Amino acid sequence: MGQPASREGEQQELPPGQRLQRGWPVTHYGPVPKFKPERWEFRVFGATADSDKYCWDHEQFTSLPYETVVADLHCVAKFSMLGAEWGGVRARTVLDLAPPAPDVTHVMVWAEYGFSSNLRLSDFASDQALFATHRAGELLTAEHGFPVRLVVPHLYAWKGPKWVRGIEYMTADRRGFWEERGYHNIGDPWREQRYSYQEEPGDGPEL
Ligand SMILES: Nc1nc2c(c(=O)[nH]1)N[C@H]1C(S)=C(S)[C@@H](COP(=O)(O)O)O[C@H]1N2
Ligand SMILES: [Mo]
């Protein structure tokens, strides 16, 4: 296992209001989807640079460059898991292979059963954002998001859908599943952006 992920000067520190969680609990809304390899695909659609759609099957997606990131997971329910090593495909790799149009500002990440989460393009493009297939060198288990989950260490964990099936490039912001249901549109744990009532003008679309 690697060192806990940290920002400069914030080594081992928990974001405000968070407590350390030992182990790795399972947290999500709804049932765990069954992986069907022959039907699975990862799609990139919306405002792509060339107006094309991109689609990778499971074999193609897992053949993309594999990289690792050491990252914390902060659940808005106030527990944090520190320092896991995640392996998978960097969000930046997807942006390079399937470039967004120049006016794209946000990305909607889509998962099984219509779960979604919206991110600013700048958050999605961060160096640490990873479509994880592995954790601590092992394939993800079904309940933790197999075959692919997004990890965006600098945002609350709901911004990282498990069972990802694709991304949509957007030229205007739109709320995802939890962002429509009372959670903060941006979700920065270091600023304790938990709930939509804390949003300031410009943080998100009208509710
Ligand atoms: N598809 C999907 N992904 C999801 C969620 C969800 O409800 N559905 N919940 C999120 C939340 S709130 C958390 S805290 C993490 C938990 O990840 P874990 O179960 O691997 O610990 O998954 C995130 N990804
Ligand atoms: Mo969470």
PDB file of C-alpha atoms and ligand atoms in Angstrom:
ATOM      1  CA  MET A   1       0.000   0.000   0.000  1.00  0.00           C
ATOM      2  CA  GLY A   2       1.175   3.497  -0.773  1.00  0.00           C
ATOM      3  CA  GLN A   3       1.166   6.594   1.339  1.00  0.00           C
ATOM      4  CA  PRO A   4      -2.104   8.400   1.960  1.00  0.00           C
ATOM      5  CA  ALA A   5      -2.833  10.884  -0.761  1.00  0.00           C
ATOM      6  CA  SER A   6      -2.214  14.389   0.360  1.00  0.00           C
ATOM      7  CA  ARG A   7      -2.177  17.938  -0.728  1.00  0.00           C
ATOM      8  CA  GLU A   8       0.693  20.181   0.100  1.00  0.00           C
ATOM      9  CA  GLY A   9       0.735  20.782   3.838  1.00  0.00           C
ATOM     10  CA  GLU A  10      -2.262  18.554   4.430  1.00  0.00           C
ATOM     11  CA  GLN A  11      -0.546  15.229   4.848  1.00  0.00           C
ATOM     12  CA  GLN A  12      -2.666  12.648   6.687  1.00  0.00           C
ATOM     13  CA  GLU A  13      -5.183  15.310   7.482  1.00  0.00           C
ATOM     14  CA  LEU A  14      -8.868  14.678   7.211  1.00  0.00           C
ATOM     15  CA  PRO A  15     -11.163  17.237   5.601  1.00  0.00           C
ATOM     16  CA  PRO A  16     -13.295  19.167   8.118  1.00  0.00           C
ATOM     17  CA  GLY A  17     -16.041  17.144   9.791  1.00  0.00           C
ATOM     18  CA  GLN A  18     -14.681  13.779   8.582  1.00  0.00           C
ATOM     19  CA  ARG A  19     -13.567  10.827  10.729  1.00  0.00           C
ATOM     20  CA  LEU A  20     -11.231   8.012   9.816  1.00  0.00           C
ATOM     21  CA  GLN A  21     -12.884   4.777   8.765  1.00  0.00           C
ATOM     22  CA  ARG A  22     -11.010   1.477   9.113  1.00  0.00           C
ATOM     23  CA  GLY A  23     -11.702  -1.132   6.494  1.00  0.00           C
ATOM     24  CA  TRP A  24     -13.718  -0.421   3.416  1.00  0.00           C
ATOM     25  CA  PRO A  25     -17.492  -0.304   3.810  1.00  0.00           C
ATOM     26  CA  VAL A  26     -19.835  -0.537   0.838  1.00  0.00           C
ATOM     27  CA  THR A  27     -21.993   2.548   0.273  1.00  0.00           C
ATOM     28  CA  HIS A  28     -24.377   3.188  -2.581  1.00  0.00           C
ATOM     29  CA  TYR A  29     -27.981   3.654  -3.553  1.00  0.00           C
ATOM     30  CA  GLY A  30     -29.831   0.750  -5.177  1.00  0.00           C
ATOM     31  CA  PRO A  31     -28.825  -2.791  -6.117  1.00  0.00           C
ATOM     32  CA  VAL A  32     -25.415  -4.031  -7.307  1.00  0.00           C
ATOM     33  CA  PRO A  33     -25.610  -4.528 -11.084  1.00  0.00           C
ATOM     34  CA  LYS A  34     -24.636  -7.812 -12.677  1.00  0.00           C
ATOM     35  CA  PHE A  35     -21.737  -7.479 -15.104  1.00  0.00           C
ATOM     36  CA  LYS A  36     -22.567  -8.808 -18.579  1.00  0.00           C
ATOM     37  CA  PRO A  37     -19.303  -8.698 -20.537  1.00  0.00           C
ATOM     38  CA  GLU A  38     -20.898  -9.129 -23.969  1.00  0.00           C
ATOM     39  CA  ARG A  39     -23.277  -6.213 -23.400  1.00  0.00           C
ATOM     40  CA  TRP A  40     -20.902  -3.890 -21.553  1.00  0.00           C
ATOM     41  CA  GLU A  41     -19.535  -0.818 -23.281  1.00  0.00           C
ATOM     42  CA  PHE A  42     -18.006   2.474 -22.238  1.00  0.00           C
ATOM     43  CA  ARG A  43     -19.446   5.300 -24.314  1.00  0.00           C
ATOM     44  CA  VAL A  44     -18.283   8.863 -24.843  1.00  0.00           C
ATOM     45  CA  PHE A  45     -20.980  11.082 -26.273  1.00  0.00           C
ATOM     46  CA  GLY A  46     -22.362  14.605 -26.224  1.00  0.00           C
ATOM     47  CA  ALA A  47     -20.187  17.491 -27.429  1.00  0.00           C
ATOM     48  CA  THR A  48     -17.141  15.635 -28.735  1.00  0.00           C
ATOM     49  CA  ALA A  49     -14.618  17.602 -30.805  1.00  0.00           C
ATOM     50  CA  ASP A  50     -15.496  15.777 -34.026  1.00  0.00           C
ATOM     51  CA  SER A  51     -19.186  15.151 -33.175  1.00  0.00           C
ATOM     52  CA  ASP A  52     -18.449  11.425 -33.183  1.00  0.00           C
ATOM     53  CA  LYS A  53     -19.452   8.988 -30.481  1.00  0.00           C
ATOM     54  CA  TYR A  54     -16.825   6.696 -29.011  1.00  0.00           C
ATOM     55  CA  CYS A  55     -17.454   3.253 -27.696  1.00  0.00           C
ATOM     56  CA  TRP A  56     -15.089   0.766 -26.088  1.00  0.00           C
ATOM     57  CA  ASP A  57     -16.049  -2.769 -25.219  1.00  0.00           C
ATOM     58  CA  HIS A  58     -14.673  -4.305 -22.041  1.00  0.00           C
ATOM     59  CA  GLU A  59     -11.601  -5.780 -23.703  1.00  0.00           C
ATOM     60  CA  GLN A  60     -10.801  -2.499 -25.442  1.00  0.00           C
ATOM     61  CA  PHE A  61     -11.336  -0.397 -22.338  1.00  0.00           C
ATOM     62  CA  THR A  62      -9.146  -2.593 -20.163  1.00  0.00           C
ATOM     63  CA  SER A  63      -6.414  -2.453 -22.839  1.00  0.00           C
ATOM     64  CA  LEU A  64      -6.087   1.329 -22.459  1.00  0.00           C
ATOM     65  CA  PRO A  65      -2.954   2.519 -20.614  1.00  0.00           C
ATOM     66  CA  TYR A  66      -3.040   1.343 -16.976  1.00  0.00           C
ATOM     67  CA  GLU A  67      -1.878   3.743 -14.306  1.00  0.00           C
ATOM     68  CA  THR A  68      -2.080   3.925 -10.541  1.00  0.00           C
ATOM     69  CA  VAL A  69      -3.106   6.718  -8.213  1.00  0.00           C
ATOM     70  CA  VAL A  70      -2.982   6.803  -4.419  1.00  0.00           C
ATOM     71  CA  ALA A  71      -6.187   8.395  -3.272  1.00  0.00           C
ATOM     72  CA  ASP A  72      -8.441   8.989  -0.294  1.00  0.00           C
ATOM     73  CA  LEU A  73     -12.195   8.466  -0.370  1.00  0.00           C
ATOM     74  CA  HIS A  74     -14.341  10.943   1.546  1.00  0.00           C
ATOM     75  CA  CYS A  75     -17.988  10.013   1.958  1.00  0.00           C
ATOM     76  CA  VAL A  76     -20.344  12.888   2.621  1.00  0.00           C
ATOM     77  CA  ALA A  77     -21.783  10.731   5.443  1.00  0.00           C
ATOM     78  CA  LYS A  78     -18.585  11.810   7.268  1.00  0.00           C
ATOM     79  CA  PHE A  79     -16.243   8.851   7.031  1.00  0.00           C
ATOM     80  CA  SER A  80     -12.995   8.817   5.074  1.00  0.00           C
ATOM     81  CA  MET A  81     -10.742   6.002   3.898  1.00  0.00           C
ATOM     82  CA  LEU A  82      -7.166   7.094   3.371  1.00  0.00           C
ATOM     83  CA  GLY A  83      -4.374   6.053   1.096  1.00  0.00           C
ATOM     84  CA  ALA A  84      -5.729   3.328  -1.149  1.00  0.00           C
ATOM     85  CA  GLU A  85      -3.855   2.555  -4.343  1.00  0.00           C
ATOM     86  CA  TRP A  86      -6.209   2.528  -7.284  1.00  0.00           C
ATOM     87  CA  GLY A  87      -5.335   1.235 -10.758  1.00  0.00           C
ATOM     88  CA  GLY A  88      -7.070   1.919 -14.032  1.00  0.00           C
ATOM     89  CA  VAL A  89      -7.392   4.410 -16.855  1.00  0.00           C
ATOM     90  CA  ARG A  90      -6.803   8.069 -16.181  1.00  0.00           C
ATOM     91  CA  ALA A  91      -9.683  10.400 -17.057  1.00  0.00           C
ATOM     92  CA  ARG A  92      -7.066  12.395 -18.972  1.00  0.00           C
ATOM     93  CA  THR A  93      -6.417   9.389 -21.184  1.00  0.00           C
ATOM     94  CA  VAL A  94     -10.101   9.292 -22.100  1.00  0.00           C
ATOM     95  CA  LEU A  95     -10.019  13.040 -22.801  1.00  0.00           C
ATOM     96  CA  ASP A  96      -7.010  12.532 -25.086  1.00  0.00           C
ATOM     97  CA  LEU A  97      -8.531   9.617 -26.991  1.00  0.00           C
ATOM     98  CA  ALA A  98     -12.012  11.108 -27.251  1.00  0.00           C
ATOM     99  CA  PRO A  99     -11.474  14.863 -27.126  1.00  0.00           C
ATOM    100  CA  PRO A 100     -14.259  17.219 -26.076  1.00  0.00           C
ATOM    101  CA  ALA A 101     -15.304  20.200 -28.199  1.00  0.00           C
ATOM    102  CA  PRO A 102     -13.653  23.485 -27.175  1.00  0.00           C
ATOM    103  CA  ASP A 103     -16.838  24.803 -25.546  1.00  0.00           C
ATOM    104  CA  VAL A 104     -17.279  21.827 -23.205  1.00  0.00           C
ATOM    105  CA  THR A 105     -17.391  22.990 -19.578  1.00  0.00           C
ATOM    106  CA  HIS A 106     -18.783  19.949 -17.709  1.00  0.00           C
ATOM    107  CA  VAL A 107     -18.870  16.179 -17.866  1.00  0.00           C
ATOM    108  CA  MET A 108     -21.735  13.922 -16.817  1.00  0.00           C
ATOM    109  CA  VAL A 109     -20.516  10.520 -15.713  1.00  0.00           C
ATOM    110  CA  TRP A 110     -23.144   7.835 -16.345  1.00  0.00           C
ATOM    111  CA  ALA A 111     -23.382   4.537 -14.519  1.00  0.00           C
ATOM    112  CA  GLU A 112     -25.651   1.484 -14.482  1.00  0.00           C
ATOM    113  CA  TYR A 113     -29.331   2.059 -13.698  1.00  0.00           C
ATOM    114  CA  GLY A 114     -29.085   5.695 -14.798  1.00  0.00           C
ATOM    115  CA  PHE A 115     -26.979   6.846 -11.849  1.00  0.00           C
ATOM    116  CA  SER A 116     -25.033   9.957 -12.801  1.00  0.00           C
ATOM    117  CA  SER A 117     -22.796  12.651 -11.411  1.00  0.00           C
ATOM    118  CA  ASN A 118     -21.746  15.954 -12.957  1.00  0.00           C
ATOM    119  CA  LEU A 119     -18.254  17.373 -12.742  1.00  0.00           C
ATOM    120  CA  ARG A 120     -16.598  20.514 -13.964  1.00  0.00           C
ATOM    121  CA  LEU A 121     -14.302  19.630 -16.844  1.00  0.00           C
ATOM    122  CA  SER A 122     -11.394  20.977 -14.773  1.00  0.00           C
ATOM    123  CA  ASP A 123     -12.187  18.525 -11.943  1.00  0.00           C
ATOM    124  CA  PHE A 124     -12.626  15.632 -14.360  1.00  0.00           C
ATOM    125  CA  ALA A 125      -9.336  16.525 -16.092  1.00  0.00           C
ATOM    126  CA  SER A 126      -7.372  16.616 -12.841  1.00  0.00           C
ATOM    127  CA  ASP A 127      -4.261  14.504 -12.796  1.00  0.00           C
ATOM    128  CA  GLN A 128      -5.641  12.208 -10.081  1.00  0.00           C
ATOM    129  CA  ALA A 129      -9.009  11.397 -11.643  1.00  0.00           C
ATOM    130  CA  LEU A 130      -9.028   7.714 -12.558  1.00  0.00           C
ATOM    131  CA  PHE A 131     -11.463   5.193 -14.009  1.00  0.00           C
ATOM    132  CA  ALA A 132     -10.444   2.495 -11.576  1.00  0.00           C
ATOM    133  CA  THR A 133     -10.571  -1.195 -12.389  1.00  0.00           C
ATOM    134  CA  HIS A 134      -8.325  -2.230  -9.490  1.00  0.00           C
ATOM    135  CA  ARG A 135      -7.674  -1.375  -5.879  1.00  0.00           C
ATOM    136  CA  ALA A 136      -4.516  -2.461  -4.040  1.00  0.00           C
ATOM    137  CA  GLY A 137      -3.554  -4.445  -7.144  1.00  0.00           C
ATOM    138  CA  GLU A 138      -6.735  -6.506  -7.191  1.00  0.00           C
ATOM    139  CA  LEU A 139      -9.731  -6.322  -9.458  1.00  0.00           C
ATOM    140  CA  LEU A 140     -12.593  -4.380  -7.935  1.00  0.00           C
ATOM    141  CA  THR A 141     -15.335  -6.489  -6.427  1.00  0.00           C
ATOM    142  CA  ALA A 142     -18.884  -6.163  -7.732  1.00  0.00           C
ATOM    143  CA  GLU A 143     -20.068  -4.142  -4.746  1.00  0.00           C
ATOM    144  CA  HIS A 144     -17.164  -1.701  -5.048  1.00  0.00           C
ATOM    145  CA  GLY A 145     -17.894  -0.952  -8.689  1.00  0.00           C
ATOM    146  CA  PHE A 146     -16.543  -3.713 -10.932  1.00  0.00           C
ATOM    147  CA  PRO A 147     -15.715  -3.396 -13.753  1.00  0.00           C
ATOM    148  CA  VAL A 148     -15.084   0.375 -13.662  1.00  0.00           C
ATOM    149  CA  ARG A 149     -15.605   3.139 -11.142  1.00  0.00           C
ATOM    150  CA  LEU A 150     -14.490   6.738 -11.198  1.00  0.00           C
ATOM    151  CA  VAL A 151     -12.221   8.034  -8.427  1.00  0.00           C
ATOM    152  CA  VAL A 152     -11.851  11.797  -8.038  1.00  0.00           C
ATOM    153  CA  PRO A 153      -9.878  12.099  -4.805  1.00  0.00           C
ATOM    154  CA  HIS A 154     -10.333  15.843  -4.291  1.00  0.00           C
ATOM    155  CA  LEU A 155     -14.160  15.625  -4.309  1.00  0.00           C
ATOM    156  CA  TYR A 156     -16.684  13.775  -2.120  1.00  0.00           C
ATOM    157  CA  ALA A 157     -17.032  10.155  -3.138  1.00  0.00           C
ATOM    158  CA  TRP A 158     -20.523  10.416  -4.621  1.00  0.00           C
ATOM    159  CA  LYS A 159     -18.792  12.329  -7.450  1.00  0.00           C
ATOM    160  CA  GLY A 160     -17.178   8.993  -8.325  1.00  0.00           C
ATOM    161  CA  PRO A 161     -19.828   6.648  -9.669  1.00  0.00           C
ATOM    162  CA  LYS A 162     -19.341   2.917  -9.400  1.00  0.00           C
ATOM    163  CA  TRP A 163     -20.310   0.767 -12.437  1.00  0.00           C
ATOM    164  CA  VAL A 164     -19.517   3.536 -14.912  1.00  0.00           C
ATOM    165  CA  ARG A 165     -20.787   3.045 -18.456  1.00  0.00           C
ATOM    166  CA  GLY A 166     -19.827   6.283 -20.096  1.00  0.00           C
ATOM    167  CA  ILE A 167     -19.401  10.017 -20.073  1.00  0.00           C
ATOM    168  CA  GLU A 168     -21.272  12.868 -21.689  1.00  0.00           C
ATOM    169  CA  TYR A 169     -19.525  16.097 -22.645  1.00  0.00           C
ATOM    170  CA  MET A 170     -21.688  19.101 -21.847  1.00  0.00           C
ATOM    171  CA  THR A 171     -21.511  22.746 -22.907  1.00  0.00           C
ATOM    172  CA  ALA A 172     -23.556  23.789 -19.856  1.00  0.00           C
ATOM    173  CA  ASP A 173     -23.825  22.348 -16.365  1.00  0.00           C
ATOM    174  CA  ARG A 174     -26.596  19.925 -15.421  1.00  0.00           C
ATOM    175  CA  ARG A 175     -27.118  18.172 -12.098  1.00  0.00           C
ATOM    176  CA  GLY A 176     -26.495  14.479 -11.631  1.00  0.00           C
ATOM    177  CA  PHE A 177     -28.353  12.035  -9.378  1.00  0.00           C
ATOM    178  CA  TRP A 178     -27.296  13.247  -5.908  1.00  0.00           C
ATOM    179  CA  GLU A 179     -26.761  16.820  -7.047  1.00  0.00           C
ATOM    180  CA  GLU A 180     -30.483  16.948  -7.870  1.00  0.00           C
ATOM    181  CA  ARG A 181     -31.340  15.440  -4.484  1.00  0.00           C
ATOM    182  CA  GLY A 182     -29.835  17.898  -2.071  1.00  0.00           C
ATOM    183  CA  TYR A 183     -26.096  17.416  -2.403  1.00  0.00           C
ATOM    184  CA  HIS A 184     -23.699  20.153  -3.380  1.00  0.00           C
ATOM    185  CA  ASN A 185     -23.091  20.689  -7.073  1.00  0.00           C
ATOM    186  CA  ILE A 186     -19.298  20.893  -6.668  1.00  0.00           C
ATOM    187  CA  GLY A 187     -18.648  18.778  -3.576  1.00  0.00           C
ATOM    188  CA  ASP A 188     -15.195  19.851  -2.388  1.00  0.00           C
ATOM    189  CA  PRO A 189     -14.642  18.147   1.003  1.00  0.00           C
ATOM    190  CA  TRP A 190     -11.885  20.600   1.975  1.00  0.00           C
ATOM    191  CA  ARG A 191     -14.470  23.392   1.739  1.00  0.00           C
ATOM    192  CA  GLU A 192     -17.108  21.137   3.269  1.00  0.00           C
ATOM    193  CA  GLN A 193     -19.447  21.580   0.314  1.00  0.00           C
ATOM    194  CA  ARG A 194     -21.919  18.888   1.389  1.00  0.00           C
ATOM    195  CA  TYR A 195     -25.410  20.181   0.609  1.00  0.00           C
ATOM    196  CA  SER A 196     -26.990  22.202  -2.153  1.00  0.00           C
ATOM    197  CA  TYR A 197     -28.290  24.815   0.322  1.00  0.00           C
ATOM    198  CA  GLN A 198     -24.645  25.782   0.884  1.00  0.00           C
ATOM    199  CA  GLU A 199     -24.170  26.641  -2.783  1.00  0.00           C
ATOM    200  CA  GLU A 200     -23.199  30.144  -3.689  1.00  0.00           C
ATOM    201  CA  PRO A 201     -24.155  31.910  -6.913  1.00  0.00           C
ATOM    202  CA  GLY A 202     -22.227  30.291  -9.736  1.00  0.00           C
ATOM    203  CA  ASP A 203     -21.711  26.962  -7.957  1.00  0.00           C
ATOM    204  CA  GLY A 204     -24.445  25.251  -9.930  1.00  0.00           C
ATOM    205  CA  PRO A 205     -27.580  25.435 -12.056  1.00  0.00           C
ATOM    206  CA  GLU A 206     -30.830  26.601 -10.444  1.00  0.00           C
ATOM    207  CA  LEU A 207     -32.619  23.938  -8.431  1.00  0.00           C
TER     208      LEU A 207
HETATM  209  N1  LIG B   1     -23.370   3.979  -9.100  1.00  0.00           N
HETATM  210  C1  LIG B   1     -23.193   4.525  -7.885  1.00  0.00           C
HETATM  211  N2  LIG B   1     -21.943   4.904  -7.533  1.00  0.00           N
HETATM  212  C2  LIG B   1     -21.712   5.422  -6.300  1.00  0.00           C
HETATM  213  C3  LIG B   1     -22.770   5.623  -5.387  1.00  0.00           C
HETATM  214  C4  LIG B   1     -24.078   5.240  -5.802  1.00  0.00           C
HETATM  215  O1  LIG B   1     -25.076   5.386  -5.053  1.00  0.00           O
HETATM  216  N3  LIG B   1     -24.239   4.665  -7.035  1.00  0.00           N
HETATM  217  N4  LIG B   1     -22.502   6.162  -4.151  1.00  0.00           N
HETATM  218  C5  LIG B   1     -21.264   6.918  -3.985  1.00  0.00           C
HETATM  219  C6  LIG B   1     -20.935   7.141  -2.593  1.00  0.00           C
HETATM  220  S1  LIG B   1     -21.978   8.163  -1.730  1.00  0.00           S
HETATM  221  C7  LIG B   1     -19.808   6.632  -1.990  1.00  0.00           C
HETATM  222  S2  LIG B   1     -19.379   7.049  -0.409  1.00  0.00           S
HETATM  223  C8  LIG B   1     -18.929   5.670  -2.708  1.00  0.00           C
HETATM  224  C9  LIG B   1     -18.681   4.455  -1.853  1.00  0.00           C
HETATM  225  O2  LIG B   1     -17.793   3.583  -2.486  1.00  0.00           O
HETATM  226  P1  LIG B   1     -17.509   2.167  -1.814  1.00  0.00           P
HETATM  227  O3  LIG B   1     -18.818   1.456  -1.653  1.00  0.00           O
HETATM  228  O4  LIG B   1     -16.583   1.448  -2.729  1.00  0.00           O
HETATM  229  O5  LIG B   1     -16.870   2.431  -0.491  1.00  0.00           O
HETATM  230  O6  LIG B   1     -19.494   5.272  -3.949  1.00  0.00           O
HETATM  231  C10 LIG B   1     -20.064   6.319  -4.710  1.00  0.00           C
HETATM  232  N5  LIG B   1     -20.439   5.798  -5.993  1.00  0.00           N
HETATM  233 MO    MO B   2     -20.952   8.623   0.161  1.00  0.00          MO
END
